[in-house]
PDB file of C-alpha atoms in Angstrom:
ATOM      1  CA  UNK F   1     -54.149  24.637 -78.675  1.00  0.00           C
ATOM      2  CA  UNK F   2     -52.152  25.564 -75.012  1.00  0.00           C
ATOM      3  CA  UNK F   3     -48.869  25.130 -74.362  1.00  0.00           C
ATOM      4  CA  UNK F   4     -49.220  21.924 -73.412  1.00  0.00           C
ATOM      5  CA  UNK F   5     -50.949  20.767 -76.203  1.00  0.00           C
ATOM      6  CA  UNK F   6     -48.083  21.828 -78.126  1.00  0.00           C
ATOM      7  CA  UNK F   7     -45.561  19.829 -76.315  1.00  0.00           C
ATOM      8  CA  UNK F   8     -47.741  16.803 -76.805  1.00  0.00           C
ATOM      9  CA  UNK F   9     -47.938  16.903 -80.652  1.00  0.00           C
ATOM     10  CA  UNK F  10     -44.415  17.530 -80.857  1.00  0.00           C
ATOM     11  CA  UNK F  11     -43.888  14.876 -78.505  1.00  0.00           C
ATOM     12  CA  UNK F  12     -45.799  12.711 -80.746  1.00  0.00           C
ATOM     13  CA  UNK F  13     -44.392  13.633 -83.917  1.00  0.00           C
ATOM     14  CA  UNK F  14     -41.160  12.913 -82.248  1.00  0.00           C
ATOM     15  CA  UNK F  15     -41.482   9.623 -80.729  1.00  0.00           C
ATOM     16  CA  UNK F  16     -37.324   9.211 -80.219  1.00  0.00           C
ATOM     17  CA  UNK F  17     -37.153  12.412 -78.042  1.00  0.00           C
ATOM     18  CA  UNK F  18     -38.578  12.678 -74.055  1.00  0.00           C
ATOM     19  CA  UNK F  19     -41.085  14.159 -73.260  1.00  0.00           C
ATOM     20  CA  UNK F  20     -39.309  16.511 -70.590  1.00  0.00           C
ATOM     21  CA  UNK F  21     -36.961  17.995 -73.023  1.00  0.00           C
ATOM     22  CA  UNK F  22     -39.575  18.319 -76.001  1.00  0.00           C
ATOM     23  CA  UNK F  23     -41.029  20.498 -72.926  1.00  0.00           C
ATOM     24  CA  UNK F  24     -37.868  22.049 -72.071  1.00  0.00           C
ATOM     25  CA  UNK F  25     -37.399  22.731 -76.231  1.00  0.00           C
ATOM     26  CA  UNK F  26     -40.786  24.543 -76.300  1.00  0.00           C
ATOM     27  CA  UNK F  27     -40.219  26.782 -72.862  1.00  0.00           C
ATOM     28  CA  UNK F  28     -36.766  27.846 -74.108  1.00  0.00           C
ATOM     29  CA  UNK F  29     -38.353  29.157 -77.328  1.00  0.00           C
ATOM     30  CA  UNK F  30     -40.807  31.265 -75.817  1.00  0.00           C
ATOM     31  CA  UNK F  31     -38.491  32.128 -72.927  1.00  0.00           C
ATOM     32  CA  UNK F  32     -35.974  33.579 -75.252  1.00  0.00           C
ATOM     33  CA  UNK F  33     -38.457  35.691 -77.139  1.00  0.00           C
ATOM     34  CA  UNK F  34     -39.484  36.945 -73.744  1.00  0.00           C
ATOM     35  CA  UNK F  35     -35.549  37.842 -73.061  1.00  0.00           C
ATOM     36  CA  UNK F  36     -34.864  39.670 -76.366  1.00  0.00           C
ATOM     37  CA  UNK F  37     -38.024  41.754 -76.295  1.00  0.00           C
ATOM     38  CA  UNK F  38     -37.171  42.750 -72.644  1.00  0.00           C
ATOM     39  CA  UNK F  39     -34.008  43.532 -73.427  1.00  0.00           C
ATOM     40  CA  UNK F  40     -35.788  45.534 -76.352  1.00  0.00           C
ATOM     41  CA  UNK F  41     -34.612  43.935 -79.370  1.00  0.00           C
ATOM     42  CA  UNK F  42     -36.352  42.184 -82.117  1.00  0.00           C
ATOM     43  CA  UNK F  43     -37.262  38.342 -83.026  1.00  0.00           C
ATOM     44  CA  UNK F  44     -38.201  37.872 -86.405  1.00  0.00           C
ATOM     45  CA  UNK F  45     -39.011  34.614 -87.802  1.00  0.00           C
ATOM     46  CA  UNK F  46     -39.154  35.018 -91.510  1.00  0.00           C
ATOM     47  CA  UNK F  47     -42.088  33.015 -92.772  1.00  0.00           C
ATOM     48  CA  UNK F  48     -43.397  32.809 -89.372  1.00  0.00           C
ATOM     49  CA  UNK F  49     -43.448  36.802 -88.165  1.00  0.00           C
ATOM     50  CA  UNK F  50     -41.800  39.210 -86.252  1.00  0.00           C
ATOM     51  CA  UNK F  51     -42.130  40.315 -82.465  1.00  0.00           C
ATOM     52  CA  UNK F  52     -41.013  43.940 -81.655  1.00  0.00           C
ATOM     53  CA  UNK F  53     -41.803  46.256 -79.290  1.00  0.00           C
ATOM     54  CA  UNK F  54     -43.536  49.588 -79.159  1.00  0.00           C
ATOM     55  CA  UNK F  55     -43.962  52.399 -77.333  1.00  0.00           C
ATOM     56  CA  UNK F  56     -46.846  53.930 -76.106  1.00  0.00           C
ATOM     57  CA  UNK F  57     -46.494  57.562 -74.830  1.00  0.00           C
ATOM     58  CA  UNK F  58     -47.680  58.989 -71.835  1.00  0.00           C
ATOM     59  CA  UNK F  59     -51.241  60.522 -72.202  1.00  0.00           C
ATOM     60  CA  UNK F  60     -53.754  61.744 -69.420  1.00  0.00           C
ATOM     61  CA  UNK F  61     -56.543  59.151 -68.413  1.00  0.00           C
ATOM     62  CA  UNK F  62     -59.407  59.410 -66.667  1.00  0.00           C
ATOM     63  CA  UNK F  63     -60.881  57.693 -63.823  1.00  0.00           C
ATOM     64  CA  UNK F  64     -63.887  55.877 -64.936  1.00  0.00           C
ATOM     65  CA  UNK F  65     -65.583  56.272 -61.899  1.00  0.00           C
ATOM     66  CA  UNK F  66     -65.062  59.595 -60.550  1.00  0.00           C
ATOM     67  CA  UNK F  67     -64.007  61.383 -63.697  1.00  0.00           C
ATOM     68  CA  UNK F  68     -61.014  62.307 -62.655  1.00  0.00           C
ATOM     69  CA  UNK F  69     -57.958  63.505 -64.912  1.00  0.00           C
ATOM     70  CA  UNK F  70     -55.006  61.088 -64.205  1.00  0.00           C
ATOM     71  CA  UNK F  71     -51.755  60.772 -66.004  1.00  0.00           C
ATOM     72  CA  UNK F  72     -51.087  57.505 -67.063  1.00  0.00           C
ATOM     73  CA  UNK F  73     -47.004  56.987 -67.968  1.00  0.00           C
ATOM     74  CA  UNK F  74     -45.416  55.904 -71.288  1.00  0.00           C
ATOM     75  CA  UNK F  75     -45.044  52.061 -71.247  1.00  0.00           C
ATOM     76  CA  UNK F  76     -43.841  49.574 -74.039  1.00  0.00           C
ATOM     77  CA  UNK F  77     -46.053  47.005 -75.634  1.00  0.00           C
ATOM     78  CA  UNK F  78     -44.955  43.824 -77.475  1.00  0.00           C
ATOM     79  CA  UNK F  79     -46.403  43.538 -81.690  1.00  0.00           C
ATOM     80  CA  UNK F  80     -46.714  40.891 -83.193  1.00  0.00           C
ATOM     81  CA  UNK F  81     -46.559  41.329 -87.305  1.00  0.00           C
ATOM     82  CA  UNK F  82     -47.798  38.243 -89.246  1.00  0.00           C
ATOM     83  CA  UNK F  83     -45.519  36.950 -91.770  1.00  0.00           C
ATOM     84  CA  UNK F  84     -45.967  36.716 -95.536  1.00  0.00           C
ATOM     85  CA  UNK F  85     -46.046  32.672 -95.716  1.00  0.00           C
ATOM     86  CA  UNK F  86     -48.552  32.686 -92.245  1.00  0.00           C
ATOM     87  CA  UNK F  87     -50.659  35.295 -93.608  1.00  0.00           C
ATOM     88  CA  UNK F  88     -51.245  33.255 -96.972  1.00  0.00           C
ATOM     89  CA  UNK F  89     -51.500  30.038 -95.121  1.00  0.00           C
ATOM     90  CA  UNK F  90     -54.427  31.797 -92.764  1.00  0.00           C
ATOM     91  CA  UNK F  91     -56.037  32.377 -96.375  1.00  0.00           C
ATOM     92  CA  UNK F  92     -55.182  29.398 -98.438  1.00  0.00           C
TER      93      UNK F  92
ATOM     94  CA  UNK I   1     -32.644  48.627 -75.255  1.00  0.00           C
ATOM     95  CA  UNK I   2     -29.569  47.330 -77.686  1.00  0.00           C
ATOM     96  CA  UNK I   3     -31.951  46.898 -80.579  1.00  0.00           C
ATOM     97  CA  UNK I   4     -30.717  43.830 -81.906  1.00  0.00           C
ATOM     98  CA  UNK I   5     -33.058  41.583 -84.677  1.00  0.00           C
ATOM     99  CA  UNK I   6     -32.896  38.164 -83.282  1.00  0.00           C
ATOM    100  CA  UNK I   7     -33.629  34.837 -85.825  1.00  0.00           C
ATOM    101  CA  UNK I   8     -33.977  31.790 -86.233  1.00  0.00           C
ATOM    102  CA  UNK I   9     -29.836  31.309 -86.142  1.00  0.00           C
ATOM    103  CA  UNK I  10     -29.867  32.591 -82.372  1.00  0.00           C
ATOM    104  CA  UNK I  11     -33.193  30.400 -81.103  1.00  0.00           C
ATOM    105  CA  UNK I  12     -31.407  27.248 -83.256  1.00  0.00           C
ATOM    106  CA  UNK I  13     -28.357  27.866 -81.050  1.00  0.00           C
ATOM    107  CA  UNK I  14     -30.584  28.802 -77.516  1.00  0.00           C
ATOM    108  CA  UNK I  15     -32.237  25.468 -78.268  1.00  0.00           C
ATOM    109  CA  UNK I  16     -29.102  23.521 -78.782  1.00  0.00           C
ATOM    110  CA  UNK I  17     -27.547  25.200 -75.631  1.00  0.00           C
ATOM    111  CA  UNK I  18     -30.534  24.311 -73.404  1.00  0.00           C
ATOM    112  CA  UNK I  19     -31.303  20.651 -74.495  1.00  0.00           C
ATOM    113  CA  UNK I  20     -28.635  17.811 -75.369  1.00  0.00           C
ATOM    114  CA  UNK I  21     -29.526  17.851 -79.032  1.00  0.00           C
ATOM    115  CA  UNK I  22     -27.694  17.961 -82.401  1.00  0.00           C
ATOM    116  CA  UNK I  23     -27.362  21.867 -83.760  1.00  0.00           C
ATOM    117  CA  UNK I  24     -29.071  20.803 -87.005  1.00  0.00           C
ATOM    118  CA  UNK I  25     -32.154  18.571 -84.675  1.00  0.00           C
ATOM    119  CA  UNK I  26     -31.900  21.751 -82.365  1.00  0.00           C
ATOM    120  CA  UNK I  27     -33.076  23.789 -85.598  1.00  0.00           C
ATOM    121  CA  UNK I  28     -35.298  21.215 -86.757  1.00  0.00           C
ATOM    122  CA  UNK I  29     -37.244  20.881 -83.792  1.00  0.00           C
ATOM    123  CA  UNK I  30     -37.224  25.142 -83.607  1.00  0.00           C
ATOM    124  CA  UNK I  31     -39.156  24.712 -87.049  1.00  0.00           C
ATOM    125  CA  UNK I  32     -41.260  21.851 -85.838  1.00  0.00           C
ATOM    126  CA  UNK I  33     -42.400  24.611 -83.391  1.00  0.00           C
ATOM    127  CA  UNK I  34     -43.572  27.088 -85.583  1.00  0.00           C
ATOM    128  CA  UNK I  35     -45.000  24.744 -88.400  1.00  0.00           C
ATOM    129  CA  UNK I  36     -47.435  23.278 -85.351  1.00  0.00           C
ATOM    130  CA  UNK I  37     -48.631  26.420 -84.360  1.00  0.00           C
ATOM    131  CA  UNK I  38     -48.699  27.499 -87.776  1.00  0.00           C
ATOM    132  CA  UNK I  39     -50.884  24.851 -88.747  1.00  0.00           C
ATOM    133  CA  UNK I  40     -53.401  24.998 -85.801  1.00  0.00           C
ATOM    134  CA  UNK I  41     -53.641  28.860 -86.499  1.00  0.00           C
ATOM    135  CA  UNK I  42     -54.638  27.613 -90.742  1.00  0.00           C
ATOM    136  CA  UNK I  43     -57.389  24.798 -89.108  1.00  0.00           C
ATOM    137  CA  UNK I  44     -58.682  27.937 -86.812  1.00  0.00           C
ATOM    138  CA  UNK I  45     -57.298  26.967 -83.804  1.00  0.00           C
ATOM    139  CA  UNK I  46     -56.600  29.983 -80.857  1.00  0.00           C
ATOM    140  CA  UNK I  47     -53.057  29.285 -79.742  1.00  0.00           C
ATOM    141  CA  UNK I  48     -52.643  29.804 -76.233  1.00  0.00           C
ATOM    142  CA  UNK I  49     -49.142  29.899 -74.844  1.00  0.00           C
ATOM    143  CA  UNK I  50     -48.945  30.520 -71.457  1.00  0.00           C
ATOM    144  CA  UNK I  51     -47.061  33.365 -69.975  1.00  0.00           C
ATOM    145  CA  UNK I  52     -46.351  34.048 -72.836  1.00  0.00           C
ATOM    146  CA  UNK I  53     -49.592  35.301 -74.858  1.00  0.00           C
ATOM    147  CA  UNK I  54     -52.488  33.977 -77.308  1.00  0.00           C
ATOM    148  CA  UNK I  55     -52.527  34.215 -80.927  1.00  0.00           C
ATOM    149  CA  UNK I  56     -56.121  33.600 -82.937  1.00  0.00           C
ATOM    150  CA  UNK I  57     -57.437  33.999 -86.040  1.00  0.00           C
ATOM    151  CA  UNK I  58     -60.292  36.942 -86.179  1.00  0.00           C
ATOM    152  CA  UNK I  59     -62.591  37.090 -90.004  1.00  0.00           C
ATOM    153  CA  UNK I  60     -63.000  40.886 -91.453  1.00  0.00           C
ATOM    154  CA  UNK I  61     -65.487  41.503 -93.432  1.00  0.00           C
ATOM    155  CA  UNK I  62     -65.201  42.922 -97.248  1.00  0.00           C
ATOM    156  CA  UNK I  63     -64.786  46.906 -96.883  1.00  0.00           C
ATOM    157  CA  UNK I  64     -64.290  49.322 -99.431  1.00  0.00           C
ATOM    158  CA  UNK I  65     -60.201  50.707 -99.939  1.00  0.00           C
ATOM    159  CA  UNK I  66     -59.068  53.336-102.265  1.00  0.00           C
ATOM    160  CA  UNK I  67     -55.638  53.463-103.908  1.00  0.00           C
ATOM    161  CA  UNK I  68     -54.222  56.631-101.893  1.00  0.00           C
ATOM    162  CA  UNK I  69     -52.268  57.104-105.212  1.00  0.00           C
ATOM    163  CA  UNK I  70     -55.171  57.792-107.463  1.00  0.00           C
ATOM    164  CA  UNK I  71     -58.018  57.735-105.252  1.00  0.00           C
ATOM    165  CA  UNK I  72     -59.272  54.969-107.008  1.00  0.00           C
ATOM    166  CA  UNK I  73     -62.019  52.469-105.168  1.00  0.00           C
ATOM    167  CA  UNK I  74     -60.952  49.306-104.771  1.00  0.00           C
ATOM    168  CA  UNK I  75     -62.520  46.048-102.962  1.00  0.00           C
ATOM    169  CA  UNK I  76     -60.811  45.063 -99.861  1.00  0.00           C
ATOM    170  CA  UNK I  77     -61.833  41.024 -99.979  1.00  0.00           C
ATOM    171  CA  UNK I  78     -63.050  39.089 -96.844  1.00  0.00           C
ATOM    172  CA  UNK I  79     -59.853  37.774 -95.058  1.00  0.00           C
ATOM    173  CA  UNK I  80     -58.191  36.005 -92.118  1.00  0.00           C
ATOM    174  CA  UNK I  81     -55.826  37.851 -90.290  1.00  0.00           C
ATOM    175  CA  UNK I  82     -53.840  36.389 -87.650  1.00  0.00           C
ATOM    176  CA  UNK I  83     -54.053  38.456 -83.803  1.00  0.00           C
ATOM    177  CA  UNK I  84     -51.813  38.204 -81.031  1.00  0.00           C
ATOM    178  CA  UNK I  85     -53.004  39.268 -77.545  1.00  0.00           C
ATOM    179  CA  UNK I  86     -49.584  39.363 -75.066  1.00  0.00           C
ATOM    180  CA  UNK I  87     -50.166  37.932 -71.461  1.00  0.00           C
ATOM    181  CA  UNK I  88     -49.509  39.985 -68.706  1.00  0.00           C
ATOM    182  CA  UNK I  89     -46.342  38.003 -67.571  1.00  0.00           C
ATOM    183  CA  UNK I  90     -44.779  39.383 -71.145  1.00  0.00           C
ATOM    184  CA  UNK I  91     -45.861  43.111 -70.682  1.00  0.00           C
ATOM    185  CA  UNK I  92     -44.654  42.943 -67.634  1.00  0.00           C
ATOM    186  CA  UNK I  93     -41.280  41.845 -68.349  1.00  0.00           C
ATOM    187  CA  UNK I  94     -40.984  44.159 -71.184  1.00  0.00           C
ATOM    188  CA  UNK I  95     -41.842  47.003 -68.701  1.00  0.00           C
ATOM    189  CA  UNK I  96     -39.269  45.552 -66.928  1.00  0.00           C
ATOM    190  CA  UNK I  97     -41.685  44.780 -63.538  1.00  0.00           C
ATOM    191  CA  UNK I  98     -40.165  41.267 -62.564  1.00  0.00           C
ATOM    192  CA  UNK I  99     -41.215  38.448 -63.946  1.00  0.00           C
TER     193      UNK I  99
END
């Protein structure tokens, strides 16, 4: 399922709403997640899950080609933990 | 980096902010969300959002665990766990390079 496939079954399901703000519904979701894991906090979505981020530390690479030793900096990484309710669902 | 936990309460309201609903259809439709993708993530479904990253279903296999308490084997059954891959766009905004 995309993005847009998304909108469309809400849409759907939701025959009394447009379509452009069923669309606009779905972007701000995501959009704010975006926001509050830039900003570094957490979303957590009991049920659902919980984005956070993480850091990765610096550590020295290597060039794949030439073997060279480079140093590749610390960055942050978003996680995604599955909630308790999803995770039984995925099993059901 | 204010480390802040953000829920449901806060999308509701970003929701109701951004689109001329009710506060309580605001929520409802916040649930809606996560019930659809919920649901196509249970029938198998990958769940591509763009921008923002893909979540999908991967099978493990049975392995054996042990109890780190008493060392005792245990079965670890064949499950579903859910994955989420992040899309550039989003590790790029959380390493703050632009959008």
């Amino acid at each position: 399922m995309t993005k847009s496939e998304l909108i469309q079954r809400l849409a759907d399901a939701n025959p009394h709403l447009y379509q452009r703000d069923v669309e606009r519904i779905v972007t701000t979701i995501f959009d704010e997640i975006t926001t509050a894991l830039a900003g570094g906090d957490r979303v957590e979505l009991r049920g659902f899950g919980a984005f956070s981020v993480k850091e990765r530390g610096s550590r020295v690479g290597r060039n794949p080609r030439t073997g060279e030793a480079v140093n590749v900096a610390s960055k942050h990484i978003p996680y995604f933990k599955t909630g308790k309710q999803l995770r039984e669902k995925l099993n059901g | 980096m204010s480390g802040k936990t953000i829920t449901r309460a806060q999308l509701g309201e970003s929701v109701y902010q951004e689109v001329g609903l009710s506060r309580s259809e605001s929520a409802d439709l916040l649930e809606s969300v996560l019930t659809h993708v919920s649901d196509a993530l249970a029938r198998g479904e990958t769940v591509k959002i763009s921008s923002f990253g893909s979540f999908s279903v991967r099978q493990k296999g049975q392995r054996i665990g042990r109890n780190p308490k008493t060392g005792e084997e245990v079965p670890i059954l064949p499950r579903k766990v859910l994955v989420f891959r992040p899309s550039q766009v989003l590790k790029n905004r959380i390493n703050s390079k632009g959008p």
